[in-house]
PDB file of C-alpha atoms in Angstrom:
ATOM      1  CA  UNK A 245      -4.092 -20.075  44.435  1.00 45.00           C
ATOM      2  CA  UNK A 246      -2.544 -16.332  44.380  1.00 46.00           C
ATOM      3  CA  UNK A 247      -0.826 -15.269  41.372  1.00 45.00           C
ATOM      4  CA  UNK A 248       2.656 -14.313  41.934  1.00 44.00           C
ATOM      5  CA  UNK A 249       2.933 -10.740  42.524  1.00 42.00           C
ATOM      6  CA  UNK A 250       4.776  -8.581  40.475  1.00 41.00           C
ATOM      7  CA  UNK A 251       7.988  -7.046  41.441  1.00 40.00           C
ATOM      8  CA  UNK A 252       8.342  -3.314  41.847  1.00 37.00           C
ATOM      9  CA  UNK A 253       8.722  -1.388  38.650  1.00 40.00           C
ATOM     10  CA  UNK A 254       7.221  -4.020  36.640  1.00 42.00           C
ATOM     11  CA  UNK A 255       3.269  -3.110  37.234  1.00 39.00           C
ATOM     12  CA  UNK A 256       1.791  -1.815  33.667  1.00 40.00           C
ATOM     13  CA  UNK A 257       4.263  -3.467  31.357  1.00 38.00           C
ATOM     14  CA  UNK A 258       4.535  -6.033  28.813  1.00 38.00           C
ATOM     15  CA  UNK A 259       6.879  -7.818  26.664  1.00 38.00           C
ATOM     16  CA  UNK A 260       7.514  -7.480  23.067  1.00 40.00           C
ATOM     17  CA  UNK A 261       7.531 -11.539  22.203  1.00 38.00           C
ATOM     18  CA  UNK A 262       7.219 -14.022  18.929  1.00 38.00           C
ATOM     19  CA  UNK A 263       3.414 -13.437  18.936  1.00 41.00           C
ATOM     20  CA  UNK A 264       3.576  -9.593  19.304  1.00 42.00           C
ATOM     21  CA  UNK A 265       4.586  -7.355  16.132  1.00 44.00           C
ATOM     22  CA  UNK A 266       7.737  -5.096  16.476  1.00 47.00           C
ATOM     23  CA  UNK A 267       7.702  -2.471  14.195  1.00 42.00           C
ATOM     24  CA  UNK A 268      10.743  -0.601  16.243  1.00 43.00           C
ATOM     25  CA  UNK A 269      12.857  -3.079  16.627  1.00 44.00           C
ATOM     26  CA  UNK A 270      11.822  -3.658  20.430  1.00 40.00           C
ATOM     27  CA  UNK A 271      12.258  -8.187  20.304  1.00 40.00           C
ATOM     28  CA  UNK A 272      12.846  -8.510  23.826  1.00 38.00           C
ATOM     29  CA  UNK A 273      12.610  -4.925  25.248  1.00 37.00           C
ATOM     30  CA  UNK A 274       9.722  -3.830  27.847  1.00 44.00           C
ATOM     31  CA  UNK A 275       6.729  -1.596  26.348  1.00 45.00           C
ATOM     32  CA  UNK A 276       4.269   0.289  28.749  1.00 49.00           C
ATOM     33  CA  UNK A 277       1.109  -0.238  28.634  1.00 46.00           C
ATOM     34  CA  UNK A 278       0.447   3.631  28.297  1.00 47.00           C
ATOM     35  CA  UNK A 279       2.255   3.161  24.734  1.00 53.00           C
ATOM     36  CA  UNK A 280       0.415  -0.112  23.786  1.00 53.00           C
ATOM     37  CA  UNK A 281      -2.784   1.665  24.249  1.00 59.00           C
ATOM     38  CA  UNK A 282      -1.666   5.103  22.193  1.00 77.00           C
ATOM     39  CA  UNK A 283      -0.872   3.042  19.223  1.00 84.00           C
ATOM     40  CA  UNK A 284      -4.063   1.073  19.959  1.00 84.00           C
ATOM     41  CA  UNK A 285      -6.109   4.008  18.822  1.00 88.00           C
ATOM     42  CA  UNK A 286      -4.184   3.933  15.264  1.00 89.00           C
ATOM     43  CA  UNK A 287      -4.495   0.087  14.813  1.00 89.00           C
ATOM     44  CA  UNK A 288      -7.890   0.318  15.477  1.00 87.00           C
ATOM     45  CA  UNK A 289      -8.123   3.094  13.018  1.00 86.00           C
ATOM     46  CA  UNK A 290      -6.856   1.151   9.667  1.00 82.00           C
ATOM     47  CA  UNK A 291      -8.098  -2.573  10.516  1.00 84.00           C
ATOM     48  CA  UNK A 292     -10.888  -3.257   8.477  1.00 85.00           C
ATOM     49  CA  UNK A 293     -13.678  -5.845   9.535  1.00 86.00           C
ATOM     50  CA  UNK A 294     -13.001 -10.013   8.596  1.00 87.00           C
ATOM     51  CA  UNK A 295     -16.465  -8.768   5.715  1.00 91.00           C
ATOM     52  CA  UNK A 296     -14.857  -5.243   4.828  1.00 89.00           C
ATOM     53  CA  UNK A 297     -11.452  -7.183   4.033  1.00 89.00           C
ATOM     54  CA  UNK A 298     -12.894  -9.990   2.237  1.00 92.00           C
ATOM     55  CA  UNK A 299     -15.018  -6.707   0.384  1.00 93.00           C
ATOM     56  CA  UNK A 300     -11.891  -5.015  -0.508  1.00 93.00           C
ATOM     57  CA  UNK A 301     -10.075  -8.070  -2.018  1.00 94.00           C
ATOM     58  CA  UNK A 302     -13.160  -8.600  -4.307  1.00 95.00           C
ATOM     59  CA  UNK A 303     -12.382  -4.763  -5.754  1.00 96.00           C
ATOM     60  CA  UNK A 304      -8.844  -5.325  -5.528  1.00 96.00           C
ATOM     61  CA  UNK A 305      -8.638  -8.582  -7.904  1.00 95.00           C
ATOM     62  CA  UNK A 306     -10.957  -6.870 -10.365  1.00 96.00           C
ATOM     63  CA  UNK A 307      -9.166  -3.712 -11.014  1.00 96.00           C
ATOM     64  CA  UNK A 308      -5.952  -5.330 -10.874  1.00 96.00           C
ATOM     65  CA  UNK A 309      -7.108  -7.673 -13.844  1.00 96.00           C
ATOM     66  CA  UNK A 310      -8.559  -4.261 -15.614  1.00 96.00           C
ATOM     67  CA  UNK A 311      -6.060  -1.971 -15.111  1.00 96.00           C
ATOM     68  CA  UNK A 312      -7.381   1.500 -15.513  1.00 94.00           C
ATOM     69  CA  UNK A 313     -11.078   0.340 -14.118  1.00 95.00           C
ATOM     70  CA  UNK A 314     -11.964   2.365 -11.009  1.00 96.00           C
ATOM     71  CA  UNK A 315     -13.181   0.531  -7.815  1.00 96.00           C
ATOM     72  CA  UNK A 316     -13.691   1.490  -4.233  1.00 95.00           C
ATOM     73  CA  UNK A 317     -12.842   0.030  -1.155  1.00 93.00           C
ATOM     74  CA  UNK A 318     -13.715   0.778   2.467  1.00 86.00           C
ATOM     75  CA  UNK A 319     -11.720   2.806   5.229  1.00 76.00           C
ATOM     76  CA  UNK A 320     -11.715   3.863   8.099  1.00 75.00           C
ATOM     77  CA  UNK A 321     -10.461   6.816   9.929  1.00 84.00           C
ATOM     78  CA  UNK A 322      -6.940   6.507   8.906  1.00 88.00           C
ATOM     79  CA  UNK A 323      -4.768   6.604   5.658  1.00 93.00           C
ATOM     80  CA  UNK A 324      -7.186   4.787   2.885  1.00 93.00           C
ATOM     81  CA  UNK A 325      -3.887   2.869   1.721  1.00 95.00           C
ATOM     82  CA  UNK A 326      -3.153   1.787   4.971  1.00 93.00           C
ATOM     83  CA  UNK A 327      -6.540   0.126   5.315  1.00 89.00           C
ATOM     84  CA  UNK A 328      -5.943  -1.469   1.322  1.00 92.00           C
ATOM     85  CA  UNK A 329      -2.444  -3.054   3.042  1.00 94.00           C
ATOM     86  CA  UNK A 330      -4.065  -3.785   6.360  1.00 91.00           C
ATOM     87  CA  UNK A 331      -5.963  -6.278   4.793  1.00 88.00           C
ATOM     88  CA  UNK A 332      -3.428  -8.333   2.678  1.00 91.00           C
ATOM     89  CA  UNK A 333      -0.625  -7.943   5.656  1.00 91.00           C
ATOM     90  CA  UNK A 334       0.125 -10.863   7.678  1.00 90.00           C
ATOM     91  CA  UNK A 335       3.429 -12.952   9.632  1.00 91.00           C
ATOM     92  CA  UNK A 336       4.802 -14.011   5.695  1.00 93.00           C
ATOM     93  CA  UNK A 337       4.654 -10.845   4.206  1.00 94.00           C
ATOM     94  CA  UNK A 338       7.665  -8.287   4.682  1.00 97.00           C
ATOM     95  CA  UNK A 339       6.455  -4.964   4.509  1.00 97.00           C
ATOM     96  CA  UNK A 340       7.690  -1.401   4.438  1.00 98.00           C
ATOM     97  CA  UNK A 341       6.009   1.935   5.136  1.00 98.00           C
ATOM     98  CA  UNK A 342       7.242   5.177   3.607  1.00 98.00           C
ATOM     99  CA  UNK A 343       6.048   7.917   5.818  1.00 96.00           C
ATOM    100  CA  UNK A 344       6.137  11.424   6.150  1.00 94.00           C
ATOM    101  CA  UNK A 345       7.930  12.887   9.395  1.00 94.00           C
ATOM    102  CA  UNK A 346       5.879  13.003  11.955  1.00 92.00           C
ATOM    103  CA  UNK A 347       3.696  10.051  10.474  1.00 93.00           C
ATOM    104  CA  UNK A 348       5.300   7.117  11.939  1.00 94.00           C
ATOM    105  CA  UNK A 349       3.115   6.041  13.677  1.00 94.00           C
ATOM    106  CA  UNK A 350       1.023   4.822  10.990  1.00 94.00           C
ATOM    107  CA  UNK A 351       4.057   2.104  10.120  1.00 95.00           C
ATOM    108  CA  UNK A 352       3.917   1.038  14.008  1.00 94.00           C
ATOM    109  CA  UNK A 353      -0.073   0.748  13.759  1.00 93.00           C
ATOM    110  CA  UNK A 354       0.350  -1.695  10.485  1.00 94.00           C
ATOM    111  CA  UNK A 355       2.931  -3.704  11.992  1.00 94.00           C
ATOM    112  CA  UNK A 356       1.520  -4.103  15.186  1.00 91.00           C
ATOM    113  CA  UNK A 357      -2.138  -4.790  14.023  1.00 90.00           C
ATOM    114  CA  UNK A 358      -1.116  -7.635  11.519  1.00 92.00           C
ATOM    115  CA  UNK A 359       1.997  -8.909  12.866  1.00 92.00           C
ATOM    116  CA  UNK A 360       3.663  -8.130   9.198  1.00 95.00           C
ATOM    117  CA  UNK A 361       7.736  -7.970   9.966  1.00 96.00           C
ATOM    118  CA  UNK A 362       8.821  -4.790   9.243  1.00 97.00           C
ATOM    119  CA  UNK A 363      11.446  -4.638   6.140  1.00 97.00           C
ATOM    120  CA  UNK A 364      13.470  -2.285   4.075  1.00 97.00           C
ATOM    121  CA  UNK A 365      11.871  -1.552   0.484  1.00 97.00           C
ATOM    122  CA  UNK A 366      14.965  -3.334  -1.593  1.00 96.00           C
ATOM    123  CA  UNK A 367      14.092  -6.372   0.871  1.00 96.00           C
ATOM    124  CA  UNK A 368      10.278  -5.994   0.859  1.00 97.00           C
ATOM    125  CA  UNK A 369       7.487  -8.190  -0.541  1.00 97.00           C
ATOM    126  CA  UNK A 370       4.692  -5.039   0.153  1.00 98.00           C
ATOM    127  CA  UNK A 371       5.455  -1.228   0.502  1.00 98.00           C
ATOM    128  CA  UNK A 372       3.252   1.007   1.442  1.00 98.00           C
ATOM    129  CA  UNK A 373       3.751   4.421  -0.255  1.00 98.00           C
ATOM    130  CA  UNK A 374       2.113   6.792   2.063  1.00 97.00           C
ATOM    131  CA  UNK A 375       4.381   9.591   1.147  1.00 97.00           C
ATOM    132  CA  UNK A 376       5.236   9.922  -2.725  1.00 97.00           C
ATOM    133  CA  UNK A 377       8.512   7.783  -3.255  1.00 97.00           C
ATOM    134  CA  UNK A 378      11.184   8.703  -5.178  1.00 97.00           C
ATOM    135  CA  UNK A 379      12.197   7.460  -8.761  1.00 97.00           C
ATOM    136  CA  UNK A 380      14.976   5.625  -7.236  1.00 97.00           C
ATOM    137  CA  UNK A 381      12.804   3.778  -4.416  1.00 97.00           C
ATOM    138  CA  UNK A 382      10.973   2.510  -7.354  1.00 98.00           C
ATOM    139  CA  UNK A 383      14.216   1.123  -9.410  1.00 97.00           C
ATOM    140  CA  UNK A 384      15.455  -0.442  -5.738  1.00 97.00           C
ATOM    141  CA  UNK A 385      12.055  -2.398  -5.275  1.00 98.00           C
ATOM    142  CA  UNK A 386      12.181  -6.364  -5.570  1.00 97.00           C
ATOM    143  CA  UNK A 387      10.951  -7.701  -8.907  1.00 97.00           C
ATOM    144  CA  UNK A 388      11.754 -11.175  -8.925  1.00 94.00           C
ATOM    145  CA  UNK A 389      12.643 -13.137 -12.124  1.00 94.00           C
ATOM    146  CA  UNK A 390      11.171 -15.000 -14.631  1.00 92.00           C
ATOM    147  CA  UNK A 391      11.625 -18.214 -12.908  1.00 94.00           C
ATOM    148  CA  UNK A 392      10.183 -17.056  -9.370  1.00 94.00           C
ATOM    149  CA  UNK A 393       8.051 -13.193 -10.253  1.00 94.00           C
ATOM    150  CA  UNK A 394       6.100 -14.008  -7.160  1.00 93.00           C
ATOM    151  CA  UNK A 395       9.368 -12.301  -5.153  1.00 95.00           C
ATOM    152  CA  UNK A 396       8.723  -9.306  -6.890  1.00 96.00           C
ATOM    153  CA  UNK A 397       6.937  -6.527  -4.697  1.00 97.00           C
ATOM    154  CA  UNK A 398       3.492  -5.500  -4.289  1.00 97.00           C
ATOM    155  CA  UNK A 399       3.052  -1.509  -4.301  1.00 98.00           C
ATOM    156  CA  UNK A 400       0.492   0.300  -3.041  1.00 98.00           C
ATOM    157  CA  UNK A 401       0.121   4.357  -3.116  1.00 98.00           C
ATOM    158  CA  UNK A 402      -1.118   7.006  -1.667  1.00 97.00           C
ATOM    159  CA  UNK A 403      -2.509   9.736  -4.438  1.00 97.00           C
ATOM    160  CA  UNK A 404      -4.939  12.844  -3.955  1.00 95.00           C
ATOM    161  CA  UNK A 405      -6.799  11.646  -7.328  1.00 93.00           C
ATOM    162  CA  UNK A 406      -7.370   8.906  -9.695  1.00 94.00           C
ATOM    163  CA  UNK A 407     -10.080   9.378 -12.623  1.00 93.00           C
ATOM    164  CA  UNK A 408     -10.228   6.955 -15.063  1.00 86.00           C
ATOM    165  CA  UNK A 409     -13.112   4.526 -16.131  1.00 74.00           C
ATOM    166  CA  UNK A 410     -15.392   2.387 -14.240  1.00 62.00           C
ATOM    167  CA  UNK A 411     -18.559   2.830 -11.364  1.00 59.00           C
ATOM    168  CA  UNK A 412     -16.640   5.203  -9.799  1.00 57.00           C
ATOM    169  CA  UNK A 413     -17.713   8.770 -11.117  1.00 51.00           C
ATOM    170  CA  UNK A 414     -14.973  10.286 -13.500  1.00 52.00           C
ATOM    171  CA  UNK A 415     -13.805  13.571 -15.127  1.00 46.00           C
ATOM    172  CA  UNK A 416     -11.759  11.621 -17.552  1.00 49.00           C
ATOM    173  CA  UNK A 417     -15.266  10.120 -19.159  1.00 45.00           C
ATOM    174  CA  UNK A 418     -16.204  14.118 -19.854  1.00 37.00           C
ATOM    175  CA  UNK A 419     -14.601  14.680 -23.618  1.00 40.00           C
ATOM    176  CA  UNK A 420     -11.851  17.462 -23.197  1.00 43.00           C
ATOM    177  CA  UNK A 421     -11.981  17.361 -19.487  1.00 44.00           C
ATOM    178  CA  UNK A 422      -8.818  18.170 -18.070  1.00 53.00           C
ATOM    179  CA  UNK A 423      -6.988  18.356 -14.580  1.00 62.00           C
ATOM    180  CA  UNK A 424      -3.683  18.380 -12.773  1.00 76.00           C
ATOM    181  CA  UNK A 425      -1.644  15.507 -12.118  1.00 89.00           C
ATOM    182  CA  UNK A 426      -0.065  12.478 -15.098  1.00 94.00           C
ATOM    183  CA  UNK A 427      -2.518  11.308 -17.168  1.00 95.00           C
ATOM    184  CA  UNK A 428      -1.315   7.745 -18.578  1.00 96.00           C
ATOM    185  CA  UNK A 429      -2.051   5.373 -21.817  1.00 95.00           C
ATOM    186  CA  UNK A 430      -2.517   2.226 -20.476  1.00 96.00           C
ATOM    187  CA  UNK A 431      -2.645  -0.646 -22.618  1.00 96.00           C
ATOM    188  CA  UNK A 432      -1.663  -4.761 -22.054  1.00 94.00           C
ATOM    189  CA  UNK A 433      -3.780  -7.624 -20.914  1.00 95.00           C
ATOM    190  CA  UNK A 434      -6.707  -7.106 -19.665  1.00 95.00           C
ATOM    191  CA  UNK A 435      -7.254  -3.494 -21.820  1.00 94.00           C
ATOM    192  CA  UNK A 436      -9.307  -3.221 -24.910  1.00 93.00           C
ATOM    193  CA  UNK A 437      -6.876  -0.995 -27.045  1.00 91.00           C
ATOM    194  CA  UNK A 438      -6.319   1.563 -24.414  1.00 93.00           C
ATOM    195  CA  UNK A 439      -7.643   2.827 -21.660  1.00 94.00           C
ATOM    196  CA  UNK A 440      -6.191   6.838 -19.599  1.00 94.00           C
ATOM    197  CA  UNK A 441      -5.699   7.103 -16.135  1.00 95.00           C
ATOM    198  CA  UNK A 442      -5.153  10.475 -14.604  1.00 95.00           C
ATOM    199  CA  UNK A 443      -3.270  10.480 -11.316  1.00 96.00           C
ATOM    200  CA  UNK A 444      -2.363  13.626  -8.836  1.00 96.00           C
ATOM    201  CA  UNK A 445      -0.162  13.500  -6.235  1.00 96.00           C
ATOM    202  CA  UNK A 446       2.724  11.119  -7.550  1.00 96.00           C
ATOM    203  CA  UNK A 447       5.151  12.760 -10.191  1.00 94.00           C
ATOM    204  CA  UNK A 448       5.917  11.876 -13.583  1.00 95.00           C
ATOM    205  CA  UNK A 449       8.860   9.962 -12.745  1.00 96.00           C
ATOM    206  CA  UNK A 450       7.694   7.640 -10.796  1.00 97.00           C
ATOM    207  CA  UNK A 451       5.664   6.342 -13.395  1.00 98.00           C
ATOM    208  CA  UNK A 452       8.169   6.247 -16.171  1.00 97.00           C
ATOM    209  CA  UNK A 453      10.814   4.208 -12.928  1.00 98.00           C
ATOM    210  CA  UNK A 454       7.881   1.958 -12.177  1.00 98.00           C
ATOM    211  CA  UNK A 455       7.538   1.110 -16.577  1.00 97.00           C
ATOM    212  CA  UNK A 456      11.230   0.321 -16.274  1.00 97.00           C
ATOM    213  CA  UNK A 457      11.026  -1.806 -13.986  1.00 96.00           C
ATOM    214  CA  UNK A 458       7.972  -3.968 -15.406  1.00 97.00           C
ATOM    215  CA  UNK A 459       9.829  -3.922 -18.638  1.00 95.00           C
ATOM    216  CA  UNK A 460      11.073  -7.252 -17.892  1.00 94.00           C
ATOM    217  CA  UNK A 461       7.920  -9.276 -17.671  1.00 95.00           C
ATOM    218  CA  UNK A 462       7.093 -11.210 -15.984  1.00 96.00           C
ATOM    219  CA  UNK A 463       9.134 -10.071 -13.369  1.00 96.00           C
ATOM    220  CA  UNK A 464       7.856  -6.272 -11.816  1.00 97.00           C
ATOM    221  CA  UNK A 465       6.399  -4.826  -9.584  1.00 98.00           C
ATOM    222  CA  UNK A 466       2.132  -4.965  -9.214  1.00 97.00           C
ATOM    223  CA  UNK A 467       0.956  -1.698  -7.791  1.00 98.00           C
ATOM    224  CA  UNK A 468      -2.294  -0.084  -6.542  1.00 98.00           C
ATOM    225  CA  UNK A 469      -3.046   3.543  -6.298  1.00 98.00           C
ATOM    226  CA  UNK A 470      -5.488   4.490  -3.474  1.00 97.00           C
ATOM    227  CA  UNK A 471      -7.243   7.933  -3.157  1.00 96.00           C
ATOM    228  CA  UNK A 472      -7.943   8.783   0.436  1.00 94.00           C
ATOM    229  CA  UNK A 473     -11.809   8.519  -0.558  1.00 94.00           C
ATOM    230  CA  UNK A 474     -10.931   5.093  -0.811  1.00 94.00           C
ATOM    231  CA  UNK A 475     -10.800   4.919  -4.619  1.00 96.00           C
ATOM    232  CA  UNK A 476      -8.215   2.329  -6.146  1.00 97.00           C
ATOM    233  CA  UNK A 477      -6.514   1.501  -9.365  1.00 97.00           C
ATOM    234  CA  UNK A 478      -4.578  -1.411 -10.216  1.00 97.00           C
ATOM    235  CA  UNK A 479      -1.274  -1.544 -12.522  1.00 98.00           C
ATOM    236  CA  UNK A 480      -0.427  -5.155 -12.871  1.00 97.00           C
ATOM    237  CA  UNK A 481       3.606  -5.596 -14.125  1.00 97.00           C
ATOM    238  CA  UNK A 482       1.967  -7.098 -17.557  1.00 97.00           C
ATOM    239  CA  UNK A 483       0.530  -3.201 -17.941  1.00 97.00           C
ATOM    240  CA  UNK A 484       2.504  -1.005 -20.810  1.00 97.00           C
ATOM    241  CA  UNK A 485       2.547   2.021 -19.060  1.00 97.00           C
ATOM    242  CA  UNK A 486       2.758   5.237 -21.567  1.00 96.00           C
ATOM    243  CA  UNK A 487       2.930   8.817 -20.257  1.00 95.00           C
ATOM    244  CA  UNK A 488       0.686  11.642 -21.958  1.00 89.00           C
ATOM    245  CA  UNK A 489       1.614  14.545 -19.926  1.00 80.00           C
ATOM    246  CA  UNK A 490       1.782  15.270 -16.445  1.00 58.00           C
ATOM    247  CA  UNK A 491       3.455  17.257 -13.493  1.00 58.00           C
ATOM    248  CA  UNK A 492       7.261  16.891 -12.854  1.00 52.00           C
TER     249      UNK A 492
END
């Protein structure tokens, strides 16, 4: 039997349903094909592989239980972040994207390639810092309570550097070696005394906004920095943050 042809004016589009992400708020509106396919080329450019994901977690669960350790994970040909988020995104998870203008389209391509609602950061369970945030995104994220700190937020952010310790090669491990960006004390579970982190591309203040608000253990925030070389840090909430110097 002959399917039911299409009406004119319909030809080449699709609609946004339940099983579709909508990162623009298009539930129920008509897409064309022609933009389905642009934002293709972005999805397709942050998804990792079922093995690279699986990889990634691996390095993400270790450095988040040695905060300060250096790991790498795997990217692809967008935003290394992106790829980190891409793989932890799903349906349950409410998730914002702080973008640069002009960079939008990176949000659309994480929404649409794991079906993760789209959310304001206050309302958020993951944000995705691809632009530094400010000190008062920070104070505004979710941190849950001490009866439920699994409804506080997950952060992870974009920097141009991380040095620290771990298989990842390191100016920090070079006595007297110094750089630009914050270098931090860290110290807490899963630290041996101390161990210094040196981060570019996020100020100062977002560091001392992200201590206050992991003051209050164990509700916080978790957070993982991501170089675009795909090197990653974890700060768990249970991590005393200190700051040594840095960049304003």
């Amino acid at each position: 039997m002959r399917g039911r042809r299409r009406a004119p004016g319909q030809g080449g589009r699709r609609r946004v349903g339940r099983g579709v992400g909508d990162p623009r708020g298009l539930r129920g509106a008509h897409v064309t094909v022609t933009e389905v396919r642009g934002i293709g080329v972005y999805v397709r450019a942050v998804t990792p592989t079922a093995a690279q994901a699986q990889a990634d977690f691996r390095v993400l669960l270790d450095v988040l239980s040695r905060p300060g350790v250096l790991g790498r994970v795997g990217r692809g040909d967008g935003p290394a972040a992106l790829a980190v988020a891409a793989g932890l995104a799903d349906v349950e998870v409410p998730t914002a994207v702080l973008t640069a203008p002009g960079e939008e389209h990176w949000a659309q391509a994480l929404h649409l390639g794991t079906s993760a609602p789209p959310a304001a950061p206050q309302a958020a369970r993951m944000v995705v810092a691809l632009r530094p945030p400010a000190a008062e995104e920070i104070t505004a994220l979710p941190r849950g309570d001490a009866l439920h700190p699994e409804f506080g937020a997950r952060l992870i952010a974009a920097v141009t550097v991380l040095e620290g310790e771990g298989p990842v090669p390191s100016a920090l491990e070079v006595p007297g070696a110094r750089g630009p960006g914050v270098v931090l004390s860290l110290s807490g579970p899963g630290v041996p005394g101390a161990r210094r982190l040196r981060v570019a591309g996020l100020p100062r203040e977002v560091f001392a906004a992200l201590a206050a608000a992991n003051a209050d253990f164990p509700a916080g925030v978790d957070t993982f920095l991501v170089a675009a070389d795909g090197t990653v840090a974890g700060l768990p909430r249970s991590t005393r943050i200190e700051i040594e110097n840095g960049e304003h």
